Amino acid sequence: MLEFQIEFQPRIPTSKNLVIGTLGPSATSSDYASQYITNQLLSEQFTASTQLFDTFIDVKEALLQDQVDLALVPHAYDRINEFYMEPSFDLSFIFIFPTPVYGLAKKKNTEVVFNGSRIVTHPAPLPLLTKLLPDYQDQTQIQVDLSPSTSDSAIQVMQGLADFAITNENAVQAYDLEFISIYGNIRMSWSIFQKKLN
């Protein structure tokens, strides 16, 4: 059996508050994973908090500019190589943590009509769409657009800008939506990056 172990020892800033940067707005799967890490880091020696950004590019820039101490990035992010190949960054830790349950959501008290509808999703869970739609549904009658995050997708439905969103259960609760079909959670791997010491 393959077995390995790595220890996570973040550099603690002089403020004693370790700031983790990741993708927002609140209730994204990244936000959920950052809360898990924050709880794991609870210590009498320092505090940990999360700062949410609109894109992972913004997270990367914040780490480069020392606005955050760590960057939390899921391996499903299609440009994660930009973190791995950034000469200023060190990979600090890798862990597995499941996402909240994913599904297809709509506004409460609205009809389910797919023909002519608009579905929004972050690029990562887009492959789930065929599992979330009814088998009989003609996908050519649906407009599918990409959004920056699962929470942004949920917000667009809440605001009436889209009919459906592939999103997670935290965003469904936060933005007062309801699932019409459920996929389940996703066993996700995550990387934590910090800046190299000079």
XYZ file of N, CA, C and O in Angstrom:
792
model
N 0.844 -1.191 0.000
C 0.000 0.000 0.000
C 0.882 1.244 0.000
O 1.821 1.333 0.785
N 0.561 2.165 -0.886
C 1.307 3.425 -0.958
C 0.922 4.316 0.213
O -0.259 4.543 0.455
N 1.888 4.793 0.927
C 1.603 5.652 2.069
C 2.641 6.766 2.120
O 3.836 6.525 1.942
N 2.166 7.974 2.318
C 3.091 9.088 2.499
C 2.455 10.109 3.418
O 1.248 10.117 3.624
N 3.278 10.959 3.965
C 2.785 11.941 4.912
C 3.565 13.229 4.718
O 4.796 13.208 4.562
N 2.839 14.339 4.673
C 3.517 15.636 4.650
C 2.944 16.483 5.774
O 1.780 16.332 6.130
N 3.771 17.297 6.326
C 3.345 18.142 7.436
C 3.200 19.570 6.939
O 4.038 20.071 6.187
N 2.131 20.202 7.354
C 1.879 21.593 6.948
C 2.352 22.522 8.057
O 1.836 22.488 9.166
N 3.368 23.319 7.743
C 3.885 24.291 8.700
C 3.943 25.661 8.034
O 4.974 26.051 7.472
N 2.836 26.394 8.075
C 2.839 27.720 7.449
C 3.720 28.687 8.234
O 3.907 28.532 9.444
N 4.266 29.635 7.516
C 5.020 30.703 8.183
C 4.013 31.670 8.807
O 3.120 32.175 8.128
N 4.155 31.909 10.081
C 3.196 32.758 10.794
C 3.647 34.215 10.690
O 4.773 34.553 11.045
N 2.769 35.093 10.184
C 3.152 36.506 10.067
C 3.292 37.166 11.439
O 2.790 36.647 12.443
N 3.960 38.295 11.469
C 4.173 39.000 12.741
C 2.849 39.416 13.385
O 2.764 39.536 14.592
N 1.818 39.624 12.565
C 0.498 39.997 13.089
C -0.177 38.835 13.824
O -1.173 39.027 14.508
N 0.370 37.625 13.659
C -0.195 36.400 14.242
C -1.560 36.049 13.645
O -2.296 35.242 14.199
N -1.914 36.684 12.527
C -3.152 36.341 11.818
C -2.787 35.837 10.434
O -2.301 36.591 9.600
N -3.002 34.566 10.198
C -2.692 33.925 8.932
C -3.898 34.100 8.006
O -5.000 33.672 8.344
N -3.701 34.741 6.862
C -4.805 35.008 5.939
C -4.707 34.061 4.745
O -3.688 34.005 4.061
N -5.794 33.318 4.519
C -5.880 32.381 3.403
C -6.715 33.017 2.305
O -7.859 33.409 2.543
N -6.164 33.116 1.112
C -6.904 33.653 -0.023
C -7.451 32.535 -0.888
O -6.740 31.563 -1.171
N -8.711 32.670 -1.307
C -9.306 31.684 -2.211
C -10.483 32.306 -2.940
O -10.776 33.492 -2.783
N -11.181 31.495 -3.724
C -12.242 31.988 -4.587
C -13.541 32.221 -3.818
O -13.995 31.364 -3.073
N -14.137 33.393 -4.051
C -15.434 33.735 -3.493
C -16.450 33.882 -4.606
O -16.185 33.457 -5.726
N -17.597 34.499 -4.318
C -18.035 35.005 -3.014
C -18.360 33.877 -2.040
O -18.120 32.716 -2.349
N -18.902 34.235 -0.887
C -19.124 33.234 0.153
C -19.980 32.087 -0.362
O -20.807 32.262 -1.249
N -19.729 30.911 0.181
C -20.445 29.657 -0.107
C -19.908 28.919 -1.324
O -20.498 27.936 -1.750
N -18.772 29.333 -1.882
C -18.131 28.519 -2.915
C -17.558 27.270 -2.251
O -17.382 27.215 -1.030
N -17.227 26.286 -3.056
C -16.570 25.087 -2.522
C -15.200 25.453 -1.954
O -14.751 24.855 -0.966
N -14.538 26.442 -2.563
C -13.241 26.903 -2.058
C -13.391 27.554 -0.690
O -12.557 27.350 0.202
N -14.438 28.340 -0.516
C -14.721 28.953 0.781
C -14.954 27.859 1.828
O -14.450 27.926 2.948
N -15.701 26.827 1.446
C -15.986 25.689 2.329
C -14.683 24.996 2.747
O -14.467 24.698 3.923
N -13.793 24.750 1.778
C -12.510 24.103 2.082
C -11.633 25.003 2.951
O -10.913 24.515 3.827
N -11.697 26.314 2.726
C -10.874 27.226 3.538
C -11.347 27.232 4.988
O -10.538 27.348 5.912
N -12.648 27.091 5.210
C -13.167 27.009 6.584
C -12.647 25.743 7.270
O -12.317 25.760 8.456
N -12.576 24.661 6.499
C -12.028 23.414 7.033
C -10.567 23.616 7.447
O -10.167 23.224 8.556
N -9.779 24.231 6.573
C -8.358 24.472 6.885
C -8.219 25.410 8.082
O -7.406 25.178 8.983
N -9.029 26.456 8.112
C -8.987 27.408 9.227
C -9.257 26.687 10.549
O -8.562 26.907 11.542
N -10.250 25.811 10.548
C -10.554 25.050 11.772
C -9.416 24.111 12.158
O -9.140 23.913 13.342
N -8.734 23.542 11.165
C -7.601 22.660 11.447
C -6.417 23.438 12.025
O -5.604 22.879 12.759
N -6.330 24.725 11.677
C -5.190 25.542 12.115
C -5.428 26.255 13.441
O -4.562 26.996 13.895
N -6.595 26.047 14.038
C -6.884 26.744 15.294
C -5.771 26.487 16.298
O -5.395 25.347 16.549
N -5.254 27.560 16.826
C -4.093 27.457 17.711
C -4.077 28.645 18.655
O -4.615 29.707 18.346
N -3.442 28.462 19.765
C -3.302 29.586 20.695
C -2.223 30.557 20.215
O -2.149 31.691 20.667
N -1.376 30.101 19.294
C -0.247 30.923 18.863
C -0.621 31.911 17.761
O 0.054 32.909 17.568
N -1.712 31.611 17.015
C -2.110 32.522 15.933
C -3.561 32.283 15.563
O -4.179 31.308 15.995
N -4.110 33.187 14.799
C -5.464 33.034 14.274
C -5.368 32.863 12.761
O -4.348 33.205 12.151
N -6.411 32.342 12.177
C -6.457 32.173 10.720
C -7.783 32.708 10.215
O -8.818 32.535 10.863
N -7.747 33.376 9.080
C -8.973 33.904 8.479
C -8.899 33.733 6.972
O -7.837 33.448 6.412
N -10.028 33.901 6.325
C -10.118 33.721 4.882
C -10.456 35.047 4.217
O -11.303 35.789 4.712
N -9.812 35.310 3.093
C -10.168 36.454 2.249
C -10.591 35.900 0.896
O -9.860 35.112 0.282
N -11.794 36.273 0.445
C -12.352 35.744 -0.795
C -12.145 36.719 -1.952
O -12.260 37.935 -1.780
N -11.854 36.159 -3.123
C -11.579 36.957 -4.318
C -12.496 36.527 -5.466
O -13.021 35.421 -5.476
N -12.646 37.413 -6.443
C -13.528 37.151 -7.589
C -12.994 36.058 -8.505
O -13.771 35.347 -9.134
N -11.675 35.954 -8.621
C -11.060 34.957 -9.492
C -9.797 34.418 -8.827
O -9.235 35.046 -7.921
N -9.331 33.263 -9.313
C -8.068 32.740 -8.805
C -6.883 33.576 -9.278
O -5.836 33.595 -8.626
N -7.038 34.282 -10.386
C -5.989 35.208 -10.830
C -5.814 36.305 -9.778
O -4.695 36.707 -9.459
N -6.937 36.762 -9.215
C -6.880 37.758 -8.134
C -6.223 37.168 -6.885
O -5.487 37.861 -6.175
N -6.486 35.895 -6.616
C -5.854 35.219 -5.470
C -4.339 35.171 -5.674
O -3.559 35.485 -4.766
N -3.934 34.806 -6.885
C -2.502 34.741 -7.200
C -1.838 36.104 -7.014
O -0.768 36.212 -6.405
N -2.488 37.132 -7.524
C -1.931 38.490 -7.408
C -1.851 38.915 -5.943
O -0.869 39.544 -5.522
N -2.858 38.569 -5.154
C -2.852 38.917 -3.729
C -1.693 38.241 -3.001
O -1.057 38.850 -2.137
N -1.398 36.984 -3.363
C -0.261 36.299 -2.741
C 1.054 36.933 -3.187
O 1.958 37.132 -2.369
N 1.148 37.287 -4.449
C 2.359 37.959 -4.945
C 2.593 39.290 -4.236
O 3.725 39.671 -3.967
N 1.493 40.003 -3.936
C 1.583 41.334 -3.322
C 1.549 41.291 -1.790
O 1.422 42.328 -1.144
N 1.636 40.083 -1.219
C 1.631 39.898 0.241
C 0.349 40.388 0.914
O 0.355 40.765 2.084
N -0.756 40.360 0.180
C -2.048 40.715 0.779
C -2.660 39.523 1.504
O -3.546 39.685 2.344
N -2.215 38.315 1.142
C -2.606 37.090 1.845
C -1.334 36.295 2.104
O -0.304 36.515 1.449
N -1.404 35.376 3.051
C -0.241 34.558 3.399
C -0.224 33.223 2.666
O 0.833 32.648 2.424
N -1.418 32.729 2.335
C -1.559 31.443 1.662
C -2.601 31.559 0.559
O -3.535 32.351 0.667
N -2.449 30.743 -0.472
C -3.461 30.633 -1.519
C -3.971 29.199 -1.532
O -3.184 28.258 -1.599
N -5.277 29.041 -1.453
C -5.924 27.727 -1.477
C -6.575 27.541 -2.848
O -7.446 28.322 -3.235
N -6.142 26.500 -3.581
C -6.582 26.306 -4.963
C -6.973 24.848 -5.188
O -6.187 23.945 -4.900
N -8.185 24.603 -5.736
C -8.564 23.219 -6.034
C -7.874 22.727 -7.296
O -7.602 23.506 -8.213
N -7.607 21.440 -7.351
C -6.958 20.896 -8.544
C -7.872 20.902 -9.753
O -7.402 20.735 -10.877
N -9.169 21.136 -9.545
C -10.098 21.252 -10.673
C -9.957 22.594 -11.389
O -10.478 22.758 -12.493
N -9.248 23.546 -10.791
C -9.043 24.841 -11.440
C -8.177 24.638 -12.673
O -7.065 24.110 -12.583
N -8.684 25.052 -13.833
C -8.024 24.722 -15.102
C -6.708 25.457 -15.343
O -5.962 25.091 -16.248
N -6.396 26.461 -14.528
C -5.128 27.179 -14.694
C -4.256 27.076 -13.440
O -3.445 27.951 -13.157
N -4.405 25.987 -12.697
C -3.619 25.815 -11.470
C -2.119 25.780 -11.768
O -1.299 26.096 -10.912
N -1.764 25.422 -13.004
C -0.346 25.417 -13.376
C 0.303 26.777 -13.149
O 1.506 26.864 -12.892
N -0.485 27.853 -13.229
C 0.073 29.201 -13.017
C 0.538 29.399 -11.582
O 1.391 30.241 -11.319
N -0.030 28.650 -10.659
C 0.450 28.682 -9.272
C 1.688 27.799 -9.133
O 2.687 28.210 -8.538
N 1.629 26.600 -9.701
C 2.760 25.680 -9.595
C 4.007 26.224 -10.282
O 5.126 25.999 -9.819
N 3.833 26.917 -11.395
C 4.976 27.388 -12.170
C 5.405 28.804 -11.808
O 6.367 29.317 -12.368
N 4.726 29.440 -10.887
C 5.112 30.781 -10.462
C 6.411 30.688 -9.655
O 6.448 30.051 -8.594
N 7.489 31.306 -10.154
C 8.792 31.184 -9.475
C 8.804 31.679 -8.027
O 9.634 31.240 -7.233
N 7.862 32.552 -7.675
C 7.834 33.103 -6.317
C 7.109 32.214 -5.307
O 7.134 32.503 -4.114
N 6.441 31.159 -5.798
C 5.603 30.352 -4.914
C 6.237 29.006 -4.578
O 6.945 28.420 -5.385
N 5.903 28.540 -3.377
C 6.215 27.180 -2.940
C 4.899 26.445 -2.696
O 3.959 27.032 -2.126
N 4.846 25.194 -3.100
C 3.726 24.353 -2.709
C 3.951 23.968 -1.256
O 4.971 23.392 -0.901
N 2.979 24.278 -0.403
C 3.125 24.024 1.035
C 2.433 22.764 1.493
O 2.878 22.112 2.432
N 1.305 22.435 0.848
C 0.512 21.317 1.351
C -0.497 20.878 0.293
O -0.963 21.703 -0.496
N -0.805 19.597 0.284
C -1.864 19.035 -0.561
C -2.762 18.197 0.339
O -2.278 17.469 1.207
N -4.072 18.306 0.151
C -4.996 17.504 0.944
C -6.236 17.181 0.122
O -6.497 17.796 -0.910
N -6.977 16.193 0.585
C -8.237 15.804 -0.051
C -9.367 16.207 0.883
O -9.325 15.913 2.085
N -10.355 16.896 0.328
C -11.515 17.319 1.111
C -12.704 17.414 0.162
O -12.625 18.078 -0.864
N -13.802 16.738 0.475
C -14.934 16.733 -0.452
C -15.644 18.083 -0.496
O -15.715 18.802 0.502
N -16.177 18.385 -1.661
C -16.981 19.589 -1.817
C -18.336 19.378 -1.150
O -18.711 18.252 -0.843
N -19.088 20.451 -0.959
C -20.495 20.258 -0.605
C -21.209 19.527 -1.752
O -20.667 19.423 -2.855
N -22.413 19.070 -1.524
C -23.206 18.403 -2.564
C -23.450 19.366 -3.725
O -23.782 20.529 -3.520
N -23.248 18.848 -4.953
C -23.511 19.625 -6.164
C -24.833 19.193 -6.780
O -25.248 18.038 -6.646
N -25.463 20.128 -7.483
C -26.690 19.815 -8.186
C -27.093 20.958 -9.095
O -26.359 21.934 -9.263
N -28.261 20.805 -9.695
C -28.839 21.831 -10.558
C -29.913 22.541 -9.748
O -30.842 21.899 -9.239
N -29.800 23.861 -9.628
C -30.684 24.620 -8.745
C -31.468 25.664 -9.517
O -31.047 26.125 -10.582
N -32.594 26.035 -8.931
C -33.443 27.085 -9.486
C -33.969 27.940 -8.344
O -33.821 27.594 -7.168
N -34.619 29.050 -8.709
C -35.295 29.882 -7.725
C -36.472 29.104 -7.156
O -37.129 28.347 -7.871
N -36.763 29.305 -5.890
C -37.929 28.673 -5.281
C -39.210 29.193 -5.936
O -39.260 30.347 -6.394
N -40.212 28.366 -5.961
C -41.540 28.733 -6.491
C -41.517 29.163 -7.949
O -42.281 30.035 -8.357
N -40.614 28.577 -8.737
C -40.609 28.818 -10.179
C -40.755 27.484 -10.890
O -40.398 26.437 -10.354
N -41.318 27.550 -12.093
C -41.546 26.347 -12.878
C -40.238 25.824 -13.454
O -39.319 26.592 -13.720
N -40.177 24.524 -13.694
C -39.011 23.916 -14.334
C -39.300 23.791 -15.830
O -40.040 22.904 -16.260
N -38.737 24.725 -16.587
C -38.883 24.714 -18.049
C -37.487 24.846 -18.639
O -36.818 25.867 -18.459
N -37.024 23.809 -19.320
C -35.664 23.824 -19.856
C -35.571 24.467 -21.238
O -34.592 25.154 -21.523
N -36.559 24.248 -22.102
C -36.475 24.808 -23.455
C -36.403 26.331 -23.401
O -37.255 26.981 -22.790
N -35.381 26.877 -24.015
C -35.168 28.322 -24.027
C -34.576 28.871 -22.747
O -34.494 30.083 -22.567
N -34.151 28.001 -21.848
C -33.613 28.464 -20.569
C -32.123 28.770 -20.661
O -31.447 28.402 -21.618
N -31.631 29.440 -19.629
C -30.200 29.758 -19.504
C -29.687 29.098 -18.234
O -30.223 29.319 -17.150
N -28.634 28.281 -18.390
C -27.980 27.628 -17.260
C -26.585 28.222 -17.111
O -25.866 28.373 -18.102
N -26.211 28.563 -15.882
C -24.868 29.085 -15.628
C -24.115 28.117 -14.727
O -24.698 27.476 -13.854
N -22.817 28.034 -14.962
C -21.976 27.140 -14.177
C -20.534 27.598 -14.221
O -20.085 28.178 -15.203
N -19.826 27.329 -13.151
C -18.370 27.456 -13.179
C -17.863 26.397 -14.161
O -18.493 25.342 -14.307
N -16.740 26.628 -14.862
C -16.266 25.628 -15.829
C -16.014 24.232 -15.232
O -16.267 23.229 -15.889
N -15.532 24.157 -13.989
C -15.150 22.856 -13.425
C -16.304 21.853 -13.365
O -16.132 20.708 -13.770
N -17.501 22.225 -12.874
C -18.571 21.217 -12.800
C -19.407 21.080 -14.076
O -20.388 20.335 -14.075
N -19.044 21.749 -15.152
C -19.811 21.666 -16.397
C -20.054 20.227 -16.860
O -21.159 19.902 -17.322
N -19.079 19.297 -16.731
C -19.342 17.915 -17.155
C -20.507 17.235 -16.420
O -21.022 16.221 -16.887
N -20.935 17.790 -15.281
C -22.053 17.205 -14.539
C -23.405 17.473 -15.208
O -24.395 16.827 -14.870
N -23.439 18.418 -16.148
C -24.717 18.853 -16.715
C -25.533 17.697 -17.288
O -26.734 17.603 -17.036
N -24.900 16.808 -18.046
C -25.664 15.714 -18.654
C -26.262 14.790 -17.594
O -27.311 14.190 -17.818
N -25.622 14.677 -16.438
C -26.154 13.853 -15.350
C -27.301 14.555 -14.614
O -28.133 13.905 -13.990
N -27.317 15.888 -14.672
C -28.297 16.657 -13.918
C -29.577 16.952 -14.699
O -30.617 17.233 -14.112
N -29.494 16.888 -16.034
C -30.668 17.130 -16.861
C -31.457 15.842 -17.055
O -30.875 14.756 -17.069
N -32.764 15.940 -17.260
C -33.540 14.729 -17.572
C -33.032 14.100 -18.877
O -32.580 14.805 -19.779
N -33.107 12.778 -18.969
C -32.604 12.062 -20.152
C -33.244 12.530 -21.443
O -32.619 12.532 -22.489
N -34.493 12.933 -21.379
C -35.220 13.320 -22.590
C -34.897 14.742 -23.056
O -35.302 15.156 -24.124
N -34.184 15.503 -22.245
C -34.000 16.914 -22.546
C -33.075 17.140 -23.741
O -31.960 16.631 -23.776
N -33.539 17.928 -24.704
C -32.743 18.333 -25.864
C -31.864 19.507 -25.447
O -32.355 20.622 -25.243
N -30.553 19.257 -25.322
C -29.653 20.297 -24.821
C -29.439 21.432 -25.815
O -28.957 22.491 -25.439
N -29.816 21.232 -27.070
C -29.663 22.325 -28.054
C -30.645 23.459 -27.769
O -30.477 24.558 -28.285
N -31.660 23.189 -26.943
C -32.660 24.211 -26.605
C -32.273 25.013 -25.357
O -33.050 25.818 -24.877
N -31.071 24.759 -24.837
C -30.620 25.403 -23.603
C -29.358 26.219 -23.873
O -28.442 25.753 -24.540
N -29.324 27.433 -23.333
C -28.107 28.248 -23.409
C -27.297 27.991 -22.143
O -27.811 28.149 -21.027
N -26.040 27.575 -22.303
C -25.168 27.316 -21.157
C -24.042 28.348 -21.165
O -23.322 28.478 -22.161
N -23.912 29.075 -20.073
C -22.875 30.098 -19.953
C -22.006 29.818 -18.739
O -22.481 29.262 -17.739
N -20.749 30.225 -18.839
C -19.798 30.022 -17.745
C -19.795 31.226 -16.813
O -19.986 32.360 -17.247
N -19.566 30.943 -15.540
C -19.477 32.005 -14.537
C -18.205 31.797 -13.722
O -17.616 30.724 -13.747
N -17.795 32.815 -12.976
C -16.524 32.726 -12.245
C -16.515 31.742 -11.069
O -15.457 31.311 -10.650
N -17.693 31.403 -10.517
C -17.717 30.518 -9.353
C -19.102 29.898 -9.198
O -20.077 30.363 -9.802
N -19.177 28.871 -8.360
C -20.475 28.250 -8.079
C -21.404 29.236 -7.372
O -22.610 29.234 -7.614
N -20.855 30.086 -6.520
C -21.690 31.080 -5.830
C -22.183 32.142 -6.798
O -23.336 32.573 -6.721
N -21.319 32.573 -7.715
C -21.752 33.541 -8.719
C -22.899 32.967 -9.543
O -23.865 33.670 -9.863
N -22.808 31.676 -9.884
C -23.890 31.018 -10.628
C -25.198 31.094 -9.843
O -26.251 31.434 -10.403
N -25.134 30.795 -8.559
C -26.328 30.846 -7.716
C -26.877 32.262 -7.613
O -28.098 32.474 -7.663
N -25.991 33.233 -7.496
C -26.420 34.636 -7.405
C -27.144 35.053 -8.685
O -28.162 35.757 -8.632
N -26.641 34.613 -9.844
C -27.299 34.962 -11.102
C -28.724 34.419 -11.153
O -29.633 35.091 -11.639
N -28.932 33.205 -10.641
C -30.292 32.649 -10.589
C -31.145 33.446 -9.606
O -32.286 33.807 -9.899
N -30.599 33.753 -8.439
C -31.326 34.530 -7.430
C -31.776 35.873 -8.006
O -32.889 36.338 -7.761
N -30.904 36.500 -8.811
C -31.197 37.816 -9.382
C -32.059 37.745 -10.644
O -32.402 38.773 -11.212
N -32.394 36.539 -11.080
C -33.225 36.398 -12.267
C -32.469 36.521 -13.575
O -33.079 36.647 -14.644
N -31.143 36.481 -13.530
C -30.319 36.600 -14.738
C -30.144 35.257 -15.439
O -29.716 35.205 -16.584
N -30.437 34.184 -14.729
C -30.358 32.831 -15.293
C -31.485 32.007 -14.687
O -32.015 32.343 -13.619
N -31.852 30.934 -15.376
C -32.939 30.076 -14.900
C -32.451 28.985 -13.961
O -33.150 28.617 -13.014
N -31.253 28.454 -14.257
C -30.712 27.344 -13.479
C -29.216 27.549 -13.269
O -28.564 28.239 -14.054
N -28.687 26.919 -12.222
C -27.250 26.972 -11.953
C -26.772 25.608 -11.491
O -27.455 24.941 -10.705
N -25.611 25.198 -12.001
C -24.911 24.083 -11.359
C -24.143 24.718 -10.209
O -23.280 25.583 -10.427
N -24.482 24.317 -9.005
C -23.894 24.952 -7.835
C -23.863 23.951 -6.685
O -24.217 22.791 -6.864
N -23.418 24.417 -5.527
C -23.337 23.497 -4.381
C -24.395 23.846 -3.334
O -24.999 24.914 -3.379
N -24.589 22.925 -2.389
C -25.666 23.100 -1.418
C -25.460 24.310 -0.507
O -26.443 24.911 -0.048
N -24.219 24.699 -0.247
C -23.979 25.893 0.577
C -24.487 27.143 -0.126
O -25.106 28.014 0.489
N -24.229 27.234 -1.440
C -24.708 28.384 -2.214
C -26.228 28.339 -2.360
O -26.890 29.383 -2.342
N -26.788 27.145 -2.511
C -28.252 27.000 -2.596
C -28.904 27.576 -1.339
O -29.876 28.327 -1.414
N -28.338 27.250 -0.179
C -28.880 27.767 1.079
C -28.617 29.260 1.228
O -29.499 30.022 1.621
N -27.403 29.687 0.897
C -27.031 31.097 1.079
C -27.856 32.032 0.202
O -28.153 33.159 0.605
N -28.231 31.568 -0.989
C -28.923 32.451 -1.940
C -30.368 32.019 -2.183
O -30.986 32.409 -3.171
N -30.917 31.242 -1.243
C -32.337 30.915 -1.193
C -32.859 30.257 -2.474
O -33.895 30.638 -3.012
N -32.125 29.245 -2.942
C -32.544 28.476 -4.110
C -32.978 27.087 -3.669
O -33.011 26.787 -2.479
N -33.305 26.237 -4.635
C -33.607 24.839 -4.338
C -33.085 23.966 -5.463
O -33.064 24.366 -6.626
N -32.648 22.763 -5.090
C -32.184 21.803 -6.088
C -33.376 21.181 -6.807
O -34.397 20.869 -6.187
N -33.195 20.956 -8.122
C -34.178 20.164 -8.857
C -33.587 18.810 -9.217
O -34.323 17.870 -9.523
N -32.259 18.699 -9.190
C -31.585 17.408 -9.330
C -30.245 17.498 -8.606
O -29.659 18.575 -8.506
N -29.803 16.353 -8.103
C -28.591 16.330 -7.270
C -27.598 15.325 -7.830
O -27.969 14.218 -8.218
N -26.339 15.725 -7.872
C -25.255 14.817 -8.262
C -24.608 14.192 -7.025
O -24.359 13.008 -6.955
N -24.288 15.023 -6.038
C -23.586 14.568 -4.833
C -22.330 15.394 -4.628
O -22.072 16.362 -5.342
N -21.534 15.023 -3.637
C -20.292 15.785 -3.437
C -19.180 15.188 -4.296
O -19.322 14.112 -4.856
N -18.105 15.938 -4.398
C -16.977 15.550 -5.248
C -15.742 15.450 -4.366
O -15.423 16.394 -3.631
N -15.084 14.327 -4.430
C -13.858 14.125 -3.630
C -12.747 14.911 -4.310
O -12.183 14.485 -5.310
N -12.444 16.077 -3.785
C -11.557 17.044 -4.436
C -10.201 17.076 -3.734
O -10.111 16.947 -2.518
N -9.165 17.284 -4.520
C -7.839 17.535 -3.947
C -7.536 19.023 -4.068
O -8.005 19.701 -4.994
N -6.764 19.523 -3.123
C -6.499 20.960 -3.000
C -5.012 21.193 -2.767
O -4.345 20.390 -2.118
N -4.523 22.321 -3.253
C -3.139 22.747 -2.992
C -3.147 24.046 -2.202
O -3.996 24.920 -2.435
N -2.193 24.157 -1.302
C -1.968 25.413 -0.582
C -0.575 25.919 -0.967
O 0.414 25.173 -0.871
N -0.527 27.158 -1.413
C 0.727 27.784 -1.823
C 1.075 28.925 -0.879
O 0.190 29.598 -0.335
N 2.385 29.147 -0.692
C 2.851 30.353 -0.020
C 4.065 30.873 -0.754
O 4.621 30.189 -1.611
N 4.424 32.106 -0.463
C 5.579 32.687 -1.142
C 6.864 32.065 -0.612
O 6.964 31.716 0.562
N 7.849 31.955 -1.513
C 9.166 31.466 -1.091
C 9.822 32.499 -0.184
O 9.585 33.701 -0.312
N 10.645 31.990 0.698
C 11.443 32.904 1.515
C 12.515 33.537 0.624
O 13.099 32.869 -0.235
N 12.772 34.817 0.836
C 13.810 35.500 0.032
C 15.190 34.993 0.386
O 15.493 34.702 1.500
